[in-house]
PDB file of N, CA and C in Angstrom:
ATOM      1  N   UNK A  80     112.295  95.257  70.231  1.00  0.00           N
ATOM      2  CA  UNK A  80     111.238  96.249  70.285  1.00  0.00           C
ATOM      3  C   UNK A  80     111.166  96.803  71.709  1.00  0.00           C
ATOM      4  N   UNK A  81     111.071  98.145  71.785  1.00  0.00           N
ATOM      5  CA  UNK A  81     111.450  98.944  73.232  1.00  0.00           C
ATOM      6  C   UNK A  81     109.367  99.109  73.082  1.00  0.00           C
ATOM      7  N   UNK A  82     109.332  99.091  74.202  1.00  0.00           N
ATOM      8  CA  UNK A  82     107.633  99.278  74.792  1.00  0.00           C
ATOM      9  C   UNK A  82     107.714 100.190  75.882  1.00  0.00           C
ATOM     10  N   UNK A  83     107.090 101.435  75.586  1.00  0.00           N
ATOM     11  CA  UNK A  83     107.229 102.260  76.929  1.00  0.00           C
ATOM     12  C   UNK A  83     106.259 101.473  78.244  1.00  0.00           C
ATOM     13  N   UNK A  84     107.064 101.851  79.107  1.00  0.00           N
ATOM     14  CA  UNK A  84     106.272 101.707  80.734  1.00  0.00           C
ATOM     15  C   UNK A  84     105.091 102.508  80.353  1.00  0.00           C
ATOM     16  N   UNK A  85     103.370 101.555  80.425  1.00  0.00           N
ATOM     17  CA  UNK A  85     102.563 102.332  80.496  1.00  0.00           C
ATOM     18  C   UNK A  85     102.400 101.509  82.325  1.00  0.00           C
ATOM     19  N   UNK A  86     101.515 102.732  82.926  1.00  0.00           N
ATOM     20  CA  UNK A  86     101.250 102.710  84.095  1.00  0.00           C
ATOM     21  C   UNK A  86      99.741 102.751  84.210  1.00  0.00           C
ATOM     22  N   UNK A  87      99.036 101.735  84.810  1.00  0.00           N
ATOM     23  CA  UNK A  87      97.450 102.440  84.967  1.00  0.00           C
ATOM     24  C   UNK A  87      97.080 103.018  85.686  1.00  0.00           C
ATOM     25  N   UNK A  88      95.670 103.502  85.359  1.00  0.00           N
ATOM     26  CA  UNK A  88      95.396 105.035  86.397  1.00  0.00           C
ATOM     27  C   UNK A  88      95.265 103.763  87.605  1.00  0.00           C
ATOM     28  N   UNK A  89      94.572 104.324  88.789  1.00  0.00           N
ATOM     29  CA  UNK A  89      94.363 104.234  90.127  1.00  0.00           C
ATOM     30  C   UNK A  89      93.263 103.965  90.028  1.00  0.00           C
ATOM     31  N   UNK A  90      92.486 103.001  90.829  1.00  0.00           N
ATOM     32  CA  UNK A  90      91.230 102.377  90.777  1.00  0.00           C
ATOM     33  C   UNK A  90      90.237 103.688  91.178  1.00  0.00           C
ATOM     34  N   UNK A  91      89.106 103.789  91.216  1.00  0.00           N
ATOM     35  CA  UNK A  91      88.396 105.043  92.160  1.00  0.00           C
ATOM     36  C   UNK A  91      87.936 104.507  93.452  1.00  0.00           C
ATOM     37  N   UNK A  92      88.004 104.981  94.186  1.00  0.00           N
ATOM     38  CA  UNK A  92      88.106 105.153  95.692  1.00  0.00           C
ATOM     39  C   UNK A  92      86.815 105.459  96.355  1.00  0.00           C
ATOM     40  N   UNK A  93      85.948 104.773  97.443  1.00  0.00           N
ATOM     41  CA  UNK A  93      84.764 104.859  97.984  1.00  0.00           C
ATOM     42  C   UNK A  93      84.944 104.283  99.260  1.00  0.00           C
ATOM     43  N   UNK A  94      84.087 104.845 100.054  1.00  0.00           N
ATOM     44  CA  UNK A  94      83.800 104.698 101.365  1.00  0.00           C
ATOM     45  C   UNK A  94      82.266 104.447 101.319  1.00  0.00           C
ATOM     46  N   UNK A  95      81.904 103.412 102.084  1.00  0.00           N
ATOM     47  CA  UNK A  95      80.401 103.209 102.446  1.00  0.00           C
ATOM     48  C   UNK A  95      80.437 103.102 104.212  1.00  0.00           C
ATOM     49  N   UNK A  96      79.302 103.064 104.957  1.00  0.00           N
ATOM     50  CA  UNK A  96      79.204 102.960 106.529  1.00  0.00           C
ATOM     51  C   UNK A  96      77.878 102.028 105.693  1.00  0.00           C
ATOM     52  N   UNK A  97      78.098 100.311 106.481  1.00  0.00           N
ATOM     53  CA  UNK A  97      77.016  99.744 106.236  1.00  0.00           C
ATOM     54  C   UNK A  97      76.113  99.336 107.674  1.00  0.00           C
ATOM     55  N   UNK A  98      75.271  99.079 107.274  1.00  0.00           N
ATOM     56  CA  UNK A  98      74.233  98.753 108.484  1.00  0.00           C
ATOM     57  C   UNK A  98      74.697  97.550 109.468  1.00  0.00           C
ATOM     58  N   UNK A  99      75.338  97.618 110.398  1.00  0.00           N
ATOM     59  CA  UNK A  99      76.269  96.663 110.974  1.00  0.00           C
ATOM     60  C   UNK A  99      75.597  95.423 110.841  1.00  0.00           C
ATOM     61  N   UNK A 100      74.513  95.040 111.131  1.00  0.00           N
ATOM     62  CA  UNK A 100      73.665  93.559 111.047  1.00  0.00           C
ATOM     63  C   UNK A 100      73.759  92.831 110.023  1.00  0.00           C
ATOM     64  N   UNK A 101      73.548  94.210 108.526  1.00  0.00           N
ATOM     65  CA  UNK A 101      73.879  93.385 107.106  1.00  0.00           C
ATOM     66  C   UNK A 101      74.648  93.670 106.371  1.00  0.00           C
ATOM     67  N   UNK A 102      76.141  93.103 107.132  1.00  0.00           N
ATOM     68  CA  UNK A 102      77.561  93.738 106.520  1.00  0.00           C
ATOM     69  C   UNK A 102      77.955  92.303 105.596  1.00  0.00           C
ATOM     70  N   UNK A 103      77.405  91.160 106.627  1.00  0.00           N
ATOM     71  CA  UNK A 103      77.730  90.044 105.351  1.00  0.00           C
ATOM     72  C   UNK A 103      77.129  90.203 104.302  1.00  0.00           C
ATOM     73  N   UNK A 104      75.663  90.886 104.319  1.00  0.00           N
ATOM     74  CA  UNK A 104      74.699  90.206 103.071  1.00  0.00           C
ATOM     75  C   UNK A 104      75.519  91.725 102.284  1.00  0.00           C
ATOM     76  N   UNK A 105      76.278  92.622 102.105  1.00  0.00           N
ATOM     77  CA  UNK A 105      76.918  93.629 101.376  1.00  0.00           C
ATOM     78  C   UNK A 105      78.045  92.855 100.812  1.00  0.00           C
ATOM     79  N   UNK A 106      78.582  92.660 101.740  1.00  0.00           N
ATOM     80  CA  UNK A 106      80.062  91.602 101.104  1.00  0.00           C
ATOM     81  C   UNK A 106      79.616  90.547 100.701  1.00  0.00           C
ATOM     82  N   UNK A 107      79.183  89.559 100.780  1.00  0.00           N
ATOM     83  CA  UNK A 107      78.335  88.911  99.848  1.00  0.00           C
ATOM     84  C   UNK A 107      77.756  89.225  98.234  1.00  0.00           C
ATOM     85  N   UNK A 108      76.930  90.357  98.254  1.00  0.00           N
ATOM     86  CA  UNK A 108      76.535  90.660  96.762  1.00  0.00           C
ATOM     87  C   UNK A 108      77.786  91.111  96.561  1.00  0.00           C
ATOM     88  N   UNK A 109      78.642  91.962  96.829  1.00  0.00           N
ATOM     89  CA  UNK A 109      79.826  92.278  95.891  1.00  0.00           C
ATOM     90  C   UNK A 109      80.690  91.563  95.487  1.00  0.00           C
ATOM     91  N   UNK A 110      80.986  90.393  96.417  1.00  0.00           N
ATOM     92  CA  UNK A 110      81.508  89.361  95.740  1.00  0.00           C
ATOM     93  C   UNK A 110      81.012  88.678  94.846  1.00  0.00           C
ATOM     94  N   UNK A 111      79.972  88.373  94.931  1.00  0.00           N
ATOM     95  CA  UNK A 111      78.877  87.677  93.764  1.00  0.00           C
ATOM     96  C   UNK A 111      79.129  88.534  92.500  1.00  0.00           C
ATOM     97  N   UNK A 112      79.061  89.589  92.506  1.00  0.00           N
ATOM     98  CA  UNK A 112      79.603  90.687  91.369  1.00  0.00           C
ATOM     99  C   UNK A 112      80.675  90.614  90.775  1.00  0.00           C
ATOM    100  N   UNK A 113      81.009  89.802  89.787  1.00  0.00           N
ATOM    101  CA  UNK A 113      82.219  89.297  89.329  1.00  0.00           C
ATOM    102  C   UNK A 113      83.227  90.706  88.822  1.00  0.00           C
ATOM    103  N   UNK A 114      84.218  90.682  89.056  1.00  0.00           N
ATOM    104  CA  UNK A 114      85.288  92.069  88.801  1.00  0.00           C
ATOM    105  C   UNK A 114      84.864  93.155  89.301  1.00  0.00           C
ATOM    106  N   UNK A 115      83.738  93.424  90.067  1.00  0.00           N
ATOM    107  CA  UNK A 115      83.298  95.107  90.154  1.00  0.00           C
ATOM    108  C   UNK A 115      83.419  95.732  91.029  1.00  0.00           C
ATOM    109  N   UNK A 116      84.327  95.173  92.269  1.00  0.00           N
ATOM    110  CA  UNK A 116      85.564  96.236  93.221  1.00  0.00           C
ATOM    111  C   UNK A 116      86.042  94.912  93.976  1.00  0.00           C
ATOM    112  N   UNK A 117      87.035  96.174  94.231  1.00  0.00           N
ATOM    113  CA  UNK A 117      87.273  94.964  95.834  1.00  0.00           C
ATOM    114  C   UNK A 117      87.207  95.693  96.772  1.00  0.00           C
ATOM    115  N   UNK A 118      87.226  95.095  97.604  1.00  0.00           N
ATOM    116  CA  UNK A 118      85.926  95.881  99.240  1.00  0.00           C
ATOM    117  C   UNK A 118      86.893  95.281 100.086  1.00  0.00           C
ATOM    118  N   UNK A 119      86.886  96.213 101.150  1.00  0.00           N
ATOM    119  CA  UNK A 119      87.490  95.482 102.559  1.00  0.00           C
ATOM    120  C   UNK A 119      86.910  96.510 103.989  1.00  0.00           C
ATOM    121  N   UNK A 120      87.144  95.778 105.035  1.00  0.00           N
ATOM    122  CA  UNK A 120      86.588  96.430 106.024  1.00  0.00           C
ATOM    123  C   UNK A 120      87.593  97.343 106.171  1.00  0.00           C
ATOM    124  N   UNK A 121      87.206  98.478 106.652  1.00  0.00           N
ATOM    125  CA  UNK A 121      88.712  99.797 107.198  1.00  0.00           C
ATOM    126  C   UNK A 121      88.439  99.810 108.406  1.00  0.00           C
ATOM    127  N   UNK A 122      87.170 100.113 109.128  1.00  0.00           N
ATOM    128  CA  UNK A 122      86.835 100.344 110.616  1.00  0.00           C
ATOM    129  C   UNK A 122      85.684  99.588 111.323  1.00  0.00           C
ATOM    130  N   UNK A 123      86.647  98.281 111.702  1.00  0.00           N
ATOM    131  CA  UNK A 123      85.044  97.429 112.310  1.00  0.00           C
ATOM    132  C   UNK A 123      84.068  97.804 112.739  1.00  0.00           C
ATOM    133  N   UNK A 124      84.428  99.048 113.778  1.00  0.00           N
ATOM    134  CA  UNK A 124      83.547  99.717 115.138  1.00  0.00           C
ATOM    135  C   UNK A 124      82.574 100.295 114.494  1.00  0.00           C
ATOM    136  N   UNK A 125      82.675 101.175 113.543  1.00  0.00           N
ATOM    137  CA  UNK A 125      82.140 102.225 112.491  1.00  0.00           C
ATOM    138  C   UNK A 125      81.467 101.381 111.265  1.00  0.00           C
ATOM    139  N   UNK A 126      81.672 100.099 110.951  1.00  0.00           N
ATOM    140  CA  UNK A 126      81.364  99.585 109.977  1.00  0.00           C
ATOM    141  C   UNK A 126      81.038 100.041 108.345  1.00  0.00           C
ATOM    142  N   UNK A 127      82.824 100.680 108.634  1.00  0.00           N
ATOM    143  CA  UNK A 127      82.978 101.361 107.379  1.00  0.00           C
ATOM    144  C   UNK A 127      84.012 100.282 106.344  1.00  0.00           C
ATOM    145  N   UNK A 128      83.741 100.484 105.044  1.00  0.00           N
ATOM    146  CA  UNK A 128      84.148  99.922 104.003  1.00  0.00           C
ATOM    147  C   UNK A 128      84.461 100.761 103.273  1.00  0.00           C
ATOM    148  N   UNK A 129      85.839 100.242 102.726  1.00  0.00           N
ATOM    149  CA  UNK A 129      86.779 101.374 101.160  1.00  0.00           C
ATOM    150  C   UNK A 129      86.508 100.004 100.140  1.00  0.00           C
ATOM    151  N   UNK A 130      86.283 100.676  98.814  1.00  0.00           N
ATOM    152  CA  UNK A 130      86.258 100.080  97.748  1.00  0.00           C
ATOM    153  C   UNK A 130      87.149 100.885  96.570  1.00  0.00           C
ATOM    154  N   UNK A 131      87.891 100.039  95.617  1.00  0.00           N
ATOM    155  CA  UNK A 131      88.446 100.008  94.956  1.00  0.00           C
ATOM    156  C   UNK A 131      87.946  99.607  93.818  1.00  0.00           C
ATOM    157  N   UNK A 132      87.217 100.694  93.014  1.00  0.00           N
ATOM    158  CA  UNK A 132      86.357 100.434  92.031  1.00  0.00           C
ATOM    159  C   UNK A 132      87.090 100.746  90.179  1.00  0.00           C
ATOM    160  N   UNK A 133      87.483  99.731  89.776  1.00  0.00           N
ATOM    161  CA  UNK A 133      87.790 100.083  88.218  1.00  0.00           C
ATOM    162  C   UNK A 133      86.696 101.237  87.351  1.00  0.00           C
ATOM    163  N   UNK A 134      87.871 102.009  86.825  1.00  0.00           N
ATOM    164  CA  UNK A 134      86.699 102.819  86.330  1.00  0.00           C
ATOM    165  C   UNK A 134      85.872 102.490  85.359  1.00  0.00           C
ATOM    166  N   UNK A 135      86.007 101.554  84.133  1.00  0.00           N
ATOM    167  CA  UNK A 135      85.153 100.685  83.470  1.00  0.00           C
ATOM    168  C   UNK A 135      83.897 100.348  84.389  1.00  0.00           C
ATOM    169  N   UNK A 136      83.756  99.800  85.727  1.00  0.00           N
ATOM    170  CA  UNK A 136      83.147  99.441  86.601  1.00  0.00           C
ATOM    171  C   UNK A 136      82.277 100.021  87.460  1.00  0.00           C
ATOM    172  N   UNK A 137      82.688 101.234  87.115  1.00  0.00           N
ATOM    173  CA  UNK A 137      81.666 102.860  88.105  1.00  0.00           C
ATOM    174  C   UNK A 137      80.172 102.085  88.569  1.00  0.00           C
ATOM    175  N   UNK A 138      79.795 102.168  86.317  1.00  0.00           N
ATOM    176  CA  UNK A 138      78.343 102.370  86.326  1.00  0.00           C
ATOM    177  C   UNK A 138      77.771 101.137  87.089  1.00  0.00           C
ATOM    178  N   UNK A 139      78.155  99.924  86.687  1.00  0.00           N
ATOM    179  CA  UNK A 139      77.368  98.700  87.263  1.00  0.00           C
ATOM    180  C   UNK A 139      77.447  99.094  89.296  1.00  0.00           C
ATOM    181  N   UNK A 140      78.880  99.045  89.465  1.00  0.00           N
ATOM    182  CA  UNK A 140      79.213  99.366  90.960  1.00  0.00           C
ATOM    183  C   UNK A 140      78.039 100.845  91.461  1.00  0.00           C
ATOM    184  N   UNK A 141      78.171 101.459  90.849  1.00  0.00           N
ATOM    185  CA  UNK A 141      77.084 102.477  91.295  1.00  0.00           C
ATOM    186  C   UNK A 141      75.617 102.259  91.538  1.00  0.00           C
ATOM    187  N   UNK A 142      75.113 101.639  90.429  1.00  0.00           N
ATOM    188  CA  UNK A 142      73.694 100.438  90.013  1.00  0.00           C
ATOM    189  C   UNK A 142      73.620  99.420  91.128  1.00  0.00           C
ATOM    190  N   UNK A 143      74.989  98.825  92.070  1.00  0.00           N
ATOM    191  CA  UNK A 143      74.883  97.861  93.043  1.00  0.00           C
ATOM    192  C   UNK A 143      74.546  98.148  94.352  1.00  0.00           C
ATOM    193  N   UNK A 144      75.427  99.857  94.846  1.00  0.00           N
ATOM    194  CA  UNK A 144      75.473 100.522  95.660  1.00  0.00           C
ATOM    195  C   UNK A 144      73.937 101.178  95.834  1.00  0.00           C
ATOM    196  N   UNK A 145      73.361 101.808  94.725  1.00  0.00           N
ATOM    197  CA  UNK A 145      72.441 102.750  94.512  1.00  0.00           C
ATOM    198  C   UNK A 145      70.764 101.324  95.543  1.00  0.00           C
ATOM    199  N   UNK A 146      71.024  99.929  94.600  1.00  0.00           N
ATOM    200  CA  UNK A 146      70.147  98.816  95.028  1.00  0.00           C
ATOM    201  C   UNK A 146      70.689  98.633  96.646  1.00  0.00           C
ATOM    202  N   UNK A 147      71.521  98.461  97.579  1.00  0.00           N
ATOM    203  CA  UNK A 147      72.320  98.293  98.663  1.00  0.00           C
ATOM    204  C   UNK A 147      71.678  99.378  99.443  1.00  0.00           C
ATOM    205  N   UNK A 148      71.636 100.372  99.284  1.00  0.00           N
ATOM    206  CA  UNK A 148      71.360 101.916 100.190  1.00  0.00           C
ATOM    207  C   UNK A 148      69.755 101.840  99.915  1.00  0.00           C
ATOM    208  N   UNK A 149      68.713 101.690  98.977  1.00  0.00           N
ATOM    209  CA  UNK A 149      67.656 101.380  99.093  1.00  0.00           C
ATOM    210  C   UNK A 149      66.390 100.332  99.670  1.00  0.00           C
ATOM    211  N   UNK A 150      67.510  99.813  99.923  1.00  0.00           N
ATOM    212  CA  UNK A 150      67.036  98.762 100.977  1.00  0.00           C
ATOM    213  C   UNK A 150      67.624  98.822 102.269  1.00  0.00           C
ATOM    214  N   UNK A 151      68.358  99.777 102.580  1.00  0.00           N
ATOM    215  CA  UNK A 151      69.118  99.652 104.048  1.00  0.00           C
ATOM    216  C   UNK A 151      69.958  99.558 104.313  1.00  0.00           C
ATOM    217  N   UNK A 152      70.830  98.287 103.283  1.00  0.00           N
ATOM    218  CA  UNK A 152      72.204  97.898 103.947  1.00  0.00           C
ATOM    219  C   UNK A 152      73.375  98.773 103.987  1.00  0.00           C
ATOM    220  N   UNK A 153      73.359  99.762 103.085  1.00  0.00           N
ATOM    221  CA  UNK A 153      74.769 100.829 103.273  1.00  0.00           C
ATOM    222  C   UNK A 153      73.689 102.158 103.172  1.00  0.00           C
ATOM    223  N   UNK A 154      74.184 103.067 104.707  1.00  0.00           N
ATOM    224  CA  UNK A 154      74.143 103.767 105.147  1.00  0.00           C
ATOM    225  C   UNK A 154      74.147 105.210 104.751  1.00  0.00           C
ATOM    226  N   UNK A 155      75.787 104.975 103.698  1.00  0.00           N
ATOM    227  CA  UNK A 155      76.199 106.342 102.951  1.00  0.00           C
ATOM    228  C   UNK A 155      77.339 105.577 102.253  1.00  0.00           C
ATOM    229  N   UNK A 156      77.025 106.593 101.243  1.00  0.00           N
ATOM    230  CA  UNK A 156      78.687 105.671 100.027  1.00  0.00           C
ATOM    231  C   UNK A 156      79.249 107.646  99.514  1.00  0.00           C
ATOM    232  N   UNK A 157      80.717 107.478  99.931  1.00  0.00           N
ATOM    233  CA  UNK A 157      81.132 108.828  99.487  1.00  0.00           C
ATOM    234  C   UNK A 157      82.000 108.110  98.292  1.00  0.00           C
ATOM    235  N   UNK A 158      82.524 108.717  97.622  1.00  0.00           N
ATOM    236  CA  UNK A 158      83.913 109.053  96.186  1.00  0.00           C
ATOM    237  C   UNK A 158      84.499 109.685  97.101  1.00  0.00           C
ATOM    238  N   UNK A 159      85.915 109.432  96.961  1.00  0.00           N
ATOM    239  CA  UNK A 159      86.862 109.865  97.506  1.00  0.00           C
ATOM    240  C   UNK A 159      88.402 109.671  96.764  1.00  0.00           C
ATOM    241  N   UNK A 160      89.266 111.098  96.693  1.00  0.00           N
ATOM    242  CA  UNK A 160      90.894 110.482  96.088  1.00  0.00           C
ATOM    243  C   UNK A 160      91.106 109.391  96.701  1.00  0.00           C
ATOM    244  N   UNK A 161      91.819 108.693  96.065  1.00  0.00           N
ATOM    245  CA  UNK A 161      92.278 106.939  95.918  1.00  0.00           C
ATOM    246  C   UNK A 161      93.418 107.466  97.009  1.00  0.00           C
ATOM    247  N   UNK A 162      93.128 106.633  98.539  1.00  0.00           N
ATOM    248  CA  UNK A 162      94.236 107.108  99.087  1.00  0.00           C
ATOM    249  C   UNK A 162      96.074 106.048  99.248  1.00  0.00           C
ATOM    250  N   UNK A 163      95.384 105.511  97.995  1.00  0.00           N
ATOM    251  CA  UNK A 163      96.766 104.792  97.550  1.00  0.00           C
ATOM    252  C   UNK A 163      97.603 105.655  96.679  1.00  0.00           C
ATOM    253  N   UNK A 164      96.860 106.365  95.847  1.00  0.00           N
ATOM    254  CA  UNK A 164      97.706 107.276  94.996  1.00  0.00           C
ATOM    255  C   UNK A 164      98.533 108.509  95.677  1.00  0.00           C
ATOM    256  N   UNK A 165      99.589 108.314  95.469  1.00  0.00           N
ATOM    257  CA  UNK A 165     100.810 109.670  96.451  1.00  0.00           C
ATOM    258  C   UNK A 165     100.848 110.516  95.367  1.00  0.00           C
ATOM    259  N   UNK A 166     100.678 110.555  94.101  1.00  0.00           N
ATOM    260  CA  UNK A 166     100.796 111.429  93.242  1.00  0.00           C
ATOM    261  C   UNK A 166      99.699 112.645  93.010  1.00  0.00           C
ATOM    262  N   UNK A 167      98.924 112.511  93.849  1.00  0.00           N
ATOM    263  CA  UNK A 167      97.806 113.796  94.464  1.00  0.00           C
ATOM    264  C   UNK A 167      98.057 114.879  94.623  1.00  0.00           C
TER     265      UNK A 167
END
């Protein structure tokens, strides 16, 4: 049995600037958030973060972000092309 190469899309792509003081307690709840991105620091100085959000995962990840920015800890959260994808 021949199975075509399926390929999956590209995770969606976000940038947050978090409140430098409560960058653990951000990485913290998202980890606590079982499957709903993966996060890494991009610019210590700037205390900016890219996330790699499944798109199944938007709504809750959005619902986490939306609770995060209302209390302080992230600054600004943009959407942005996935800058892993070259096929742009």
């Amino acid at each position: 049995i021949k199975r075509k190469h399926m390929r999956k899309p590209y995770s969606l792509y976000y940038h947050a600037i978090t409140d430098r003081k409560r960058t653990w307690f951000v990485s913290g709840i998202i980890r606590n958030e079982k499957d709903i991105c993966l996060e890494r620091c991009l610019d210590k100085t700037k205390s900016l973060f890219e996330f790699f959000v499944p798109t199944e995962m938007e709504p809750h990840f959005l619902e986490v972000m939306n609770f995060l920015m209302e209390g302080g800890y992230i600054l600004s959260l943009e959407k942005l092309p996935n800058r892993l994808n070259t096929n742009l």
